[in-house]
PDB file of C-alpha atoms in Angstrom:
ATOM      1  CA  GLU A 155      61.972 -40.369 115.744  1.00 95.00           C
ATOM      2  CA  VAL A 156      63.587 -38.020 113.743  1.00 96.00           C
ATOM      3  CA  GLN A 157      64.042 -34.692 116.597  1.00 97.00           C
ATOM      4  CA  LEU A 158      65.492 -31.214 115.405  1.00 98.00           C
ATOM      5  CA  LEU A 159      66.993 -29.353 118.056  1.00 98.00           C
ATOM      6  CA  GLU A 160      67.571 -25.535 117.240  1.00 98.00           C
ATOM      7  CA  SER A 161      69.988 -23.755 120.400  1.00 98.00           C
ATOM      8  CA  GLY A 162      72.230 -20.833 120.443  1.00 98.00           C
ATOM      9  CA  GLY A 163      69.715 -17.817 119.415  1.00 98.00           C
ATOM     10  CA  GLY A 164      68.600 -14.904 122.287  1.00 98.00           C
ATOM     11  CA  LEU A 165      68.789 -10.664 121.749  1.00 98.00           C
ATOM     12  CA  VAL A 166      71.587  -8.454 119.951  1.00 98.00           C
ATOM     13  CA  GLN A 167      72.729  -5.564 118.690  1.00 98.00           C
ATOM     14  CA  PRO A 168      72.554  -4.448 115.032  1.00 98.00           C
ATOM     15  CA  GLY A 169      76.391  -5.588 114.329  1.00 98.00           C
ATOM     16  CA  GLY A 170      76.508  -7.960 116.360  1.00 98.00           C
ATOM     17  CA  SER A 171      76.284 -12.126 115.859  1.00 98.00           C
ATOM     18  CA  LEU A 172      75.333 -15.548 116.621  1.00 98.00           C
ATOM     19  CA  ARG A 173      75.844 -18.824 115.851  1.00 98.00           C
ATOM     20  CA  LEU A 174      72.646 -21.097 116.634  1.00 98.00           C
ATOM     21  CA  SER A 175      73.609 -24.579 116.623  1.00 98.00           C
ATOM     22  CA  CYS A 176      70.829 -28.000 115.263  1.00 98.00           C
ATOM     23  CA  ALA A 177      71.510 -31.289 117.217  1.00 98.00           C
ATOM     24  CA  ALA A 178      69.576 -33.716 115.315  1.00 98.00           C
ATOM     25  CA  SER A 179      68.355 -37.143 115.816  1.00 98.00           C
ATOM     26  CA  GLY A 180      66.659 -40.538 114.878  1.00 97.00           C
ATOM     27  CA  PHE A 181      67.867 -40.561 111.488  1.00 96.00           C
ATOM     28  CA  THR A 182      71.263 -40.558 109.240  1.00 96.00           C
ATOM     29  CA  PHE A 183      71.763 -37.433 109.368  1.00 97.00           C
ATOM     30  CA  THR A 184      74.938 -37.641 106.930  1.00 96.00           C
ATOM     31  CA  SER A 185      73.048 -38.657 104.636  1.00 95.00           C
ATOM     32  CA  TYR A 186      70.700 -35.654 104.192  1.00 96.00           C
ATOM     33  CA  VAL A 187      71.250 -31.440 103.330  1.00 96.00           C
ATOM     34  CA  MET A 188      69.744 -29.563 105.752  1.00 97.00           C
ATOM     35  CA  ASN A 189      68.585 -26.334 105.850  1.00 98.00           C
ATOM     36  CA  TRP A 190      67.669 -22.785 107.813  1.00 98.00           C
ATOM     37  CA  VAL A 191      65.184 -21.239 107.557  1.00 98.00           C
ATOM     38  CA  ARG A 192      63.081 -18.109 109.451  1.00 98.00           C
ATOM     39  CA  GLN A 193      60.365 -16.721 110.304  1.00 98.00           C
ATOM     40  CA  ALA A 194      60.035 -13.056 110.676  1.00 98.00           C
ATOM     41  CA  PRO A 195      57.024 -12.305 113.515  1.00 97.00           C
ATOM     42  CA  GLY A 196      53.842 -11.779 112.043  1.00 96.00           C
ATOM     43  CA  LYS A 197      55.099 -12.618 109.166  1.00 97.00           C
ATOM     44  CA  GLY A 198      55.638 -15.506 106.697  1.00 98.00           C
ATOM     45  CA  LEU A 199      58.935 -18.668 105.730  1.00 98.00           C
ATOM     46  CA  GLU A 200      62.011 -17.848 104.029  1.00 98.00           C
ATOM     47  CA  TRP A 201      64.304 -19.991 103.151  1.00 98.00           C
ATOM     48  CA  VAL A 202      67.843 -18.846 105.290  1.00 98.00           C
ATOM     49  CA  SER A 203      70.918 -20.766 103.774  1.00 98.00           C
ATOM     50  CA  GLU A 204      70.673 -24.781 102.978  1.00 97.00           C
ATOM     51  CA  ILE A 205      73.816 -27.785 103.207  1.00 97.00           C
ATOM     52  CA  SER A 206      74.656 -30.781 101.342  1.00 96.00           C
ATOM     53  CA  ALA A 207      75.008 -33.469 103.048  1.00 95.00           C
ATOM     54  CA  GLY A 208      79.032 -33.552 102.868  1.00 95.00           C
ATOM     55  CA  GLY A 209      79.486 -29.576 104.176  1.00 96.00           C
ATOM     56  CA  ASP A 210      81.393 -29.708 100.016  1.00 96.00           C
ATOM     57  CA  SER A 211      78.527 -27.545  98.836  1.00 96.00           C
ATOM     58  CA  THR A 212      76.468 -24.319 100.390  1.00 97.00           C
ATOM     59  CA  TYR A 213      74.073 -21.388  99.635  1.00 96.00           C
ATOM     60  CA  TYR A 214      72.507 -19.203 100.455  1.00 97.00           C
ATOM     61  CA  ALA A 215      69.774 -15.871 100.572  1.00 97.00           C
ATOM     62  CA  ASP A 216      70.103 -13.107  99.112  1.00 96.00           C
ATOM     63  CA  SER A 217      69.321 -11.362 102.093  1.00 97.00           C
ATOM     64  CA  VAL A 218      71.691 -13.215 104.264  1.00 98.00           C
ATOM     65  CA  LYS A 219      74.124 -13.964 101.785  1.00 98.00           C
ATOM     66  CA  GLY A 220      78.082 -12.612 102.623  1.00 98.00           C
ATOM     67  CA  ARG A 221      77.152 -11.868 106.682  1.00 98.00           C
ATOM     68  CA  PHE A 222      76.176 -15.805 107.226  1.00 98.00           C
ATOM     69  CA  THR A 223      77.572 -19.186 106.897  1.00 98.00           C
ATOM     70  CA  ILE A 224      76.074 -22.201 107.471  1.00 98.00           C
ATOM     71  CA  SER A 225      77.810 -26.032 108.262  1.00 98.00           C
ATOM     72  CA  ARG A 226      77.843 -28.906 110.107  1.00 98.00           C
ATOM     73  CA  ASP A 227      79.355 -31.701 111.583  1.00 98.00           C
ATOM     74  CA  ASN A 228      78.549 -34.915 111.063  1.00 97.00           C
ATOM     75  CA  SER A 229      80.513 -35.926 113.361  1.00 97.00           C
ATOM     76  CA  LYS A 230      78.510 -34.224 115.828  1.00 98.00           C
ATOM     77  CA  ASN A 231      75.165 -34.654 114.306  1.00 98.00           C
ATOM     78  CA  THR A 232      74.343 -30.581 114.392  1.00 98.00           C
ATOM     79  CA  LEU A 233      74.149 -28.413 112.151  1.00 98.00           C
ATOM     80  CA  TYR A 234      75.178 -24.355 112.577  1.00 98.00           C
ATOM     81  CA  VAL A 235      74.369 -21.334 111.065  1.00 98.00           C
ATOM     82  CA  GLN A 236      76.739 -18.775 112.098  1.00 98.00           C
ATOM     83  CA  MET A 237      75.137 -14.939 111.677  1.00 98.00           C
ATOM     84  CA  SER A 238      77.226 -12.083 111.654  1.00 98.00           C
ATOM     85  CA  ASN A 239      76.527  -8.564 110.886  1.00 98.00           C
ATOM     86  CA  LEU A 240      73.007  -8.702 111.774  1.00 98.00           C
ATOM     87  CA  ARG A 241      70.307  -6.053 110.973  1.00 98.00           C
ATOM     88  CA  VAL A 242      67.652  -5.342 112.736  1.00 98.00           C
ATOM     89  CA  GLU A 243      65.042  -6.788 109.580  1.00 98.00           C
ATOM     90  CA  ASP A 244      66.697 -10.744 110.906  1.00 98.00           C
ATOM     91  CA  THR A 245      65.115 -10.817 113.618  1.00 98.00           C
ATOM     92  CA  ALA A 246      62.817 -13.712 113.178  1.00 98.00           C
ATOM     93  CA  VAL A 247      62.254 -17.577 114.872  1.00 98.00           C
ATOM     94  CA  TYR A 248      64.509 -19.717 113.311  1.00 98.00           C
ATOM     95  CA  TYR A 249      64.330 -23.642 111.405  1.00 98.00           C
ATOM     96  CA  CYS A 250      66.477 -25.927 110.588  1.00 98.00           C
ATOM     97  CA  ALA A 251      64.960 -28.365 108.891  1.00 98.00           C
ATOM     98  CA  LYS A 252      65.457 -31.411 107.140  1.00 97.00           C
ATOM     99  CA  GLY A 253      65.832 -31.886 103.167  1.00 96.00           C
ATOM    100  CA  SER A 254      63.876 -34.683 101.875  1.00 93.00           C
ATOM    101  CA  GLY A 255      62.561 -35.540  98.191  1.00 89.00           C
ATOM    102  CA  TRP A 256      63.721 -38.105  95.896  1.00 83.00           C
ATOM    103  CA  TYR A 257      67.746 -39.988  96.042  1.00 81.00           C
ATOM    104  CA  GLY A 258      68.815 -38.216  98.617  1.00 80.00           C
ATOM    105  CA  THR A 259      67.892 -34.587  97.199  1.00 87.00           C
ATOM    106  CA  SER A 260      65.811 -31.649  98.985  1.00 91.00           C
ATOM    107  CA  TYR A 261      62.766 -30.157  97.437  1.00 95.00           C
ATOM    108  CA  TRP A 262      61.272 -29.704 100.444  1.00 97.00           C
ATOM    109  CA  PHE A 263      61.362 -29.612 103.871  1.00 98.00           C
ATOM    110  CA  ASP A 264      60.942 -32.546 106.241  1.00 97.00           C
ATOM    111  CA  PRO A 265      60.555 -32.769 109.401  1.00 98.00           C
ATOM    112  CA  TRP A 266      61.430 -28.975 111.458  1.00 98.00           C
ATOM    113  CA  GLY A 267      62.792 -28.079 114.312  1.00 98.00           C
ATOM    114  CA  GLN A 268      61.247 -26.368 116.910  1.00 98.00           C
ATOM    115  CA  GLY A 269      62.846 -22.542 115.760  1.00 98.00           C
ATOM    116  CA  THR A 270      64.756 -20.555 118.302  1.00 98.00           C
ATOM    117  CA  LEU A 271      63.954 -16.803 118.098  1.00 98.00           C
ATOM    118  CA  VAL A 272      66.849 -14.475 116.858  1.00 98.00           C
ATOM    119  CA  THR A 273      66.193 -10.300 118.045  1.00 98.00           C
ATOM    120  CA  VAL A 274      68.341  -7.921 117.324  1.00 98.00           C
ATOM    121  CA  SER A 275      67.275  -4.538 118.334  1.00 98.00           C
ATOM    122  CA  SER A 276      69.691  -2.229 120.044  1.00 97.00           C
TER     123      SER A 276
ATOM    124  CA  GLU B 773      62.954 -15.648  90.058  1.00 89.00           C
ATOM    125  CA  ILE B 774      59.904 -17.436  90.886  1.00 93.00           C
ATOM    126  CA  VAL B 775      56.914 -15.521  92.986  1.00 96.00           C
ATOM    127  CA  LEU B 776      54.639 -17.912  94.209  1.00 97.00           C
ATOM    128  CA  THR B 777      50.964 -16.031  95.412  1.00 98.00           C
ATOM    129  CA  GLN B 778      48.896 -17.589  98.090  1.00 98.00           C
ATOM    130  CA  SER B 779      44.656 -16.503  97.713  1.00 97.00           C
ATOM    131  CA  PRO B 780      42.522 -16.427  99.488  1.00 98.00           C
ATOM    132  CA  GLY B 781      44.234 -14.307 101.776  1.00 98.00           C
ATOM    133  CA  THR B 782      42.499 -15.252 105.090  1.00 98.00           C
ATOM    134  CA  LEU B 783      39.866 -17.987 104.256  1.00 98.00           C
ATOM    135  CA  SER B 784      36.310 -17.890 107.031  1.00 98.00           C
ATOM    136  CA  LEU B 785      34.550 -22.179 107.109  1.00 98.00           C
ATOM    137  CA  SER B 786      32.368 -23.633 109.708  1.00 98.00           C
ATOM    138  CA  PRO B 787      34.079 -27.022 110.648  1.00 97.00           C
ATOM    139  CA  GLY B 788      32.532 -29.607 108.623  1.00 98.00           C
ATOM    140  CA  GLU B 789      33.341 -27.673 105.233  1.00 98.00           C
ATOM    141  CA  ARG B 790      34.672 -27.722 102.549  1.00 98.00           C
ATOM    142  CA  ALA B 791      38.179 -25.930 101.817  1.00 98.00           C
ATOM    143  CA  THR B 792      40.092 -24.647  98.738  1.00 98.00           C
ATOM    144  CA  LEU B 793      43.786 -22.573  98.992  1.00 98.00           C
ATOM    145  CA  SER B 794      45.070 -21.501  95.831  1.00 98.00           C
ATOM    146  CA  CYS B 795      48.466 -21.160  95.220  1.00 98.00           C
ATOM    147  CA  ARG B 796      49.449 -19.826  91.957  1.00 98.00           C
ATOM    148  CA  ALA B 797      53.279 -19.170  90.335  1.00 97.00           C
ATOM    149  CA  SER B 798      54.903 -16.747  88.369  1.00 96.00           C
ATOM    150  CA  GLN B 799      55.759 -18.807  85.879  1.00 94.00           C
ATOM    151  CA  SER B 800      55.233 -22.746  85.171  1.00 94.00           C
ATOM    152  CA  VAL B 801      57.021 -24.496  87.925  1.00 93.00           C
ATOM    153  CA  GLY B 802      57.486 -28.578  87.974  1.00 92.00           C
ATOM    154  CA  SER B 803      54.799 -30.374  90.354  1.00 95.00           C
ATOM    155  CA  THR B 804      57.153 -32.026  92.010  1.00 94.00           C
ATOM    156  CA  TYR B 805      59.199 -29.233  93.413  1.00 95.00           C
ATOM    157  CA  PHE B 806      56.385 -28.384  94.656  1.00 96.00           C
ATOM    158  CA  ALA B 807      54.525 -28.810  98.774  1.00 98.00           C
ATOM    159  CA  TRP B 808      52.513 -26.901 100.730  1.00 98.00           C
ATOM    160  CA  TYR B 809      52.981 -26.991 105.154  1.00 98.00           C
ATOM    161  CA  GLN B 810      50.905 -26.575 108.216  1.00 98.00           C
ATOM    162  CA  GLN B 811      51.673 -24.041 110.294  1.00 98.00           C
ATOM    163  CA  LYS B 812      49.778 -23.615 114.264  1.00 98.00           C
ATOM    164  CA  PRO B 813      50.354 -20.295 116.118  1.00 96.00           C
ATOM    165  CA  GLY B 814      53.984 -20.991 118.328  1.00 96.00           C
ATOM    166  CA  GLN B 815      54.198 -23.730 116.675  1.00 98.00           C
ATOM    167  CA  ALA B 816      57.118 -25.174 113.238  1.00 98.00           C
ATOM    168  CA  PRO B 817      56.022 -25.564 110.684  1.00 98.00           C
ATOM    169  CA  ARG B 818      54.531 -29.801 109.056  1.00 98.00           C
ATOM    170  CA  LEU B 819      54.347 -30.730 105.858  1.00 98.00           C
ATOM    171  CA  LEU B 820      51.515 -32.058 104.197  1.00 98.00           C
ATOM    172  CA  ILE B 821      51.776 -32.724 100.794  1.00 98.00           C
ATOM    173  CA  TYR B 822      54.993 -33.151  98.360  1.00 97.00           C
ATOM    174  CA  ALA B 823      55.828 -33.307  94.685  1.00 96.00           C
ATOM    175  CA  ALA B 824      52.075 -31.360  94.505  1.00 97.00           C
ATOM    176  CA  SER B 825      50.341 -34.689  95.300  1.00 98.00           C
ATOM    177  CA  TYR B 826      51.661 -36.911  97.381  1.00 98.00           C
ATOM    178  CA  ARG B 827      50.226 -36.630 101.543  1.00 98.00           C
ATOM    179  CA  ALA B 828      53.424 -37.025 104.086  1.00 97.00           C
ATOM    180  CA  THR B 829      53.624 -39.324 106.043  1.00 96.00           C
ATOM    181  CA  GLY B 830      50.629 -39.209 109.025  1.00 97.00           C
ATOM    182  CA  ILE B 831      48.780 -36.200 107.389  1.00 98.00           C
ATOM    183  CA  PRO B 832      44.693 -37.686 107.410  1.00 98.00           C
ATOM    184  CA  ASP B 833      43.233 -38.656 103.688  1.00 97.00           C
ATOM    185  CA  ARG B 834      40.768 -35.059 103.819  1.00 98.00           C
ATOM    186  CA  PHE B 835      43.331 -33.131 102.459  1.00 98.00           C
ATOM    187  CA  SER B 836      45.001 -33.369  98.918  1.00 98.00           C
ATOM    188  CA  GLY B 837      46.765 -31.740  96.224  1.00 98.00           C
ATOM    189  CA  SER B 838      46.350 -30.798  92.911  1.00 98.00           C
ATOM    190  CA  GLY B 839      47.575 -28.962  89.766  1.00 97.00           C
ATOM    191  CA  SER B 840      50.627 -28.552  87.626  1.00 97.00           C
ATOM    192  CA  GLY B 841      52.111 -25.497  85.770  1.00 95.00           C
ATOM    193  CA  THR B 842      51.158 -22.309  88.125  1.00 97.00           C
ATOM    194  CA  ASP B 843      48.340 -23.292  89.493  1.00 98.00           C
ATOM    195  CA  PHE B 844      47.788 -26.021  92.560  1.00 98.00           C
ATOM    196  CA  THR B 845      45.775 -26.446  95.188  1.00 98.00           C
ATOM    197  CA  LEU B 846      45.456 -27.194  98.252  1.00 98.00           C
ATOM    198  CA  THR B 847      41.867 -29.404  99.512  1.00 98.00           C
ATOM    199  CA  ILE B 848      40.249 -30.065 102.692  1.00 98.00           C
ATOM    200  CA  SER B 849      37.438 -32.710 102.441  1.00 97.00           C
ATOM    201  CA  ARG B 850      35.868 -31.887 105.291  1.00 97.00           C
ATOM    202  CA  LEU B 851      37.258 -29.456 108.198  1.00 98.00           C
ATOM    203  CA  GLU B 852      38.124 -31.123 111.628  1.00 98.00           C
ATOM    204  CA  PRO B 853      38.787 -28.577 114.319  1.00 97.00           C
ATOM    205  CA  GLU B 854      41.983 -29.129 114.800  1.00 97.00           C
ATOM    206  CA  ASP B 855      42.789 -27.734 110.712  1.00 98.00           C
ATOM    207  CA  PHE B 856      42.864 -23.984 111.525  1.00 98.00           C
ATOM    208  CA  ALA B 857      46.067 -22.821 110.640  1.00 98.00           C
ATOM    209  CA  PHE B 858      48.150 -21.180 108.773  1.00 98.00           C
ATOM    210  CA  TYR B 859      48.476 -22.463 105.137  1.00 98.00           C
ATOM    211  CA  TYR B 860      52.312 -21.958 102.251  1.00 98.00           C
ATOM    212  CA  CYS B 861      52.579 -23.674  99.837  1.00 98.00           C
ATOM    213  CA  GLN B 862      56.458 -23.813  98.622  1.00 98.00           C
ATOM    214  CA  HIS B 863      57.992 -24.658  95.127  1.00 97.00           C
ATOM    215  CA  TYR B 864      62.719 -26.012  94.534  1.00 95.00           C
ATOM    216  CA  GLY B 865      64.162 -23.536  92.069  1.00 91.00           C
ATOM    217  CA  ASN B 866      67.285 -22.314  91.036  1.00 81.00           C
ATOM    218  CA  SER B 867      67.124 -18.512  92.090  1.00 76.00           C
ATOM    219  CA  PRO B 868      66.193 -18.454  94.736  1.00 86.00           C
ATOM    220  CA  ARG B 869      66.859 -21.508  96.002  1.00 93.00           C
ATOM    221  CA  TYR B 870      63.537 -22.253  98.110  1.00 97.00           C
ATOM    222  CA  THR B 871      60.253 -20.038  97.324  1.00 97.00           C
ATOM    223  CA  PHE B 872      57.436 -19.593  99.924  1.00 98.00           C
ATOM    224  CA  GLY B 873      53.842 -18.644  99.266  1.00 98.00           C
ATOM    225  CA  GLN B 874      52.678 -15.486 101.732  1.00 98.00           C
ATOM    226  CA  GLY B 875      50.083 -17.884 102.697  1.00 98.00           C
ATOM    227  CA  THR B 876      47.046 -18.254 103.619  1.00 98.00           C
ATOM    228  CA  LYS B 877      45.193 -18.155 107.077  1.00 98.00           C
ATOM    229  CA  LEU B 878      42.273 -20.696 107.377  1.00 98.00           C
ATOM    230  CA  GLU B 879      39.483 -19.319 110.541  1.00 98.00           C
ATOM    231  CA  ILE B 880      37.004 -20.394 112.037  1.00 96.00           C
ATOM    232  CA  LYS B 881      33.687 -18.487 110.369  1.00 95.00           C
TER     233      LYS B 881
END
């Protein structure tokens, strides 16, 4: 069974930093694109960042570019996002999601982890 | 930038009824890159439909997707109590790489 387990969320002050982790199991982690998607309280879904299977290509939403860094450790089957210069508007549940598509592509997300809450507040 | 607009914002129906949810793209998009998700309160989203019309693994056949170009539809043929939830459409593109609709809340009438 594919499992994604996020950790690292919590309360942080504006301007602070936080690193989220996502431990993956049940599939060949090294073969799949991985993503972070967030959801502010009571709001919809927003894609945050993507990393290629080998980790050599990364992509970011404009709202987090220059502040967030996605990475992965394929030896540990773990995905990360380092979040810096956090803003109140970054408050959200952060989900990691496995990229799915045909022939190793990532066009949609399946499955998703259970999420970890990040609260940015003074 | 492609914008996805879902309608209605809220849909009130009774169990056993048919639900039709719409997602309109601001410009023509490839159906290969189009998906639907279900999200229940306190849970992560779950993939329902991919490539506009293919059911994901384990999804009941009362769920179906259709559409092309700018107009896509998720249909639930006969609502079960567990189907009342939020539904999101999503598209893979260039910039941004992934876009979601704002969601439709399907509630019990």
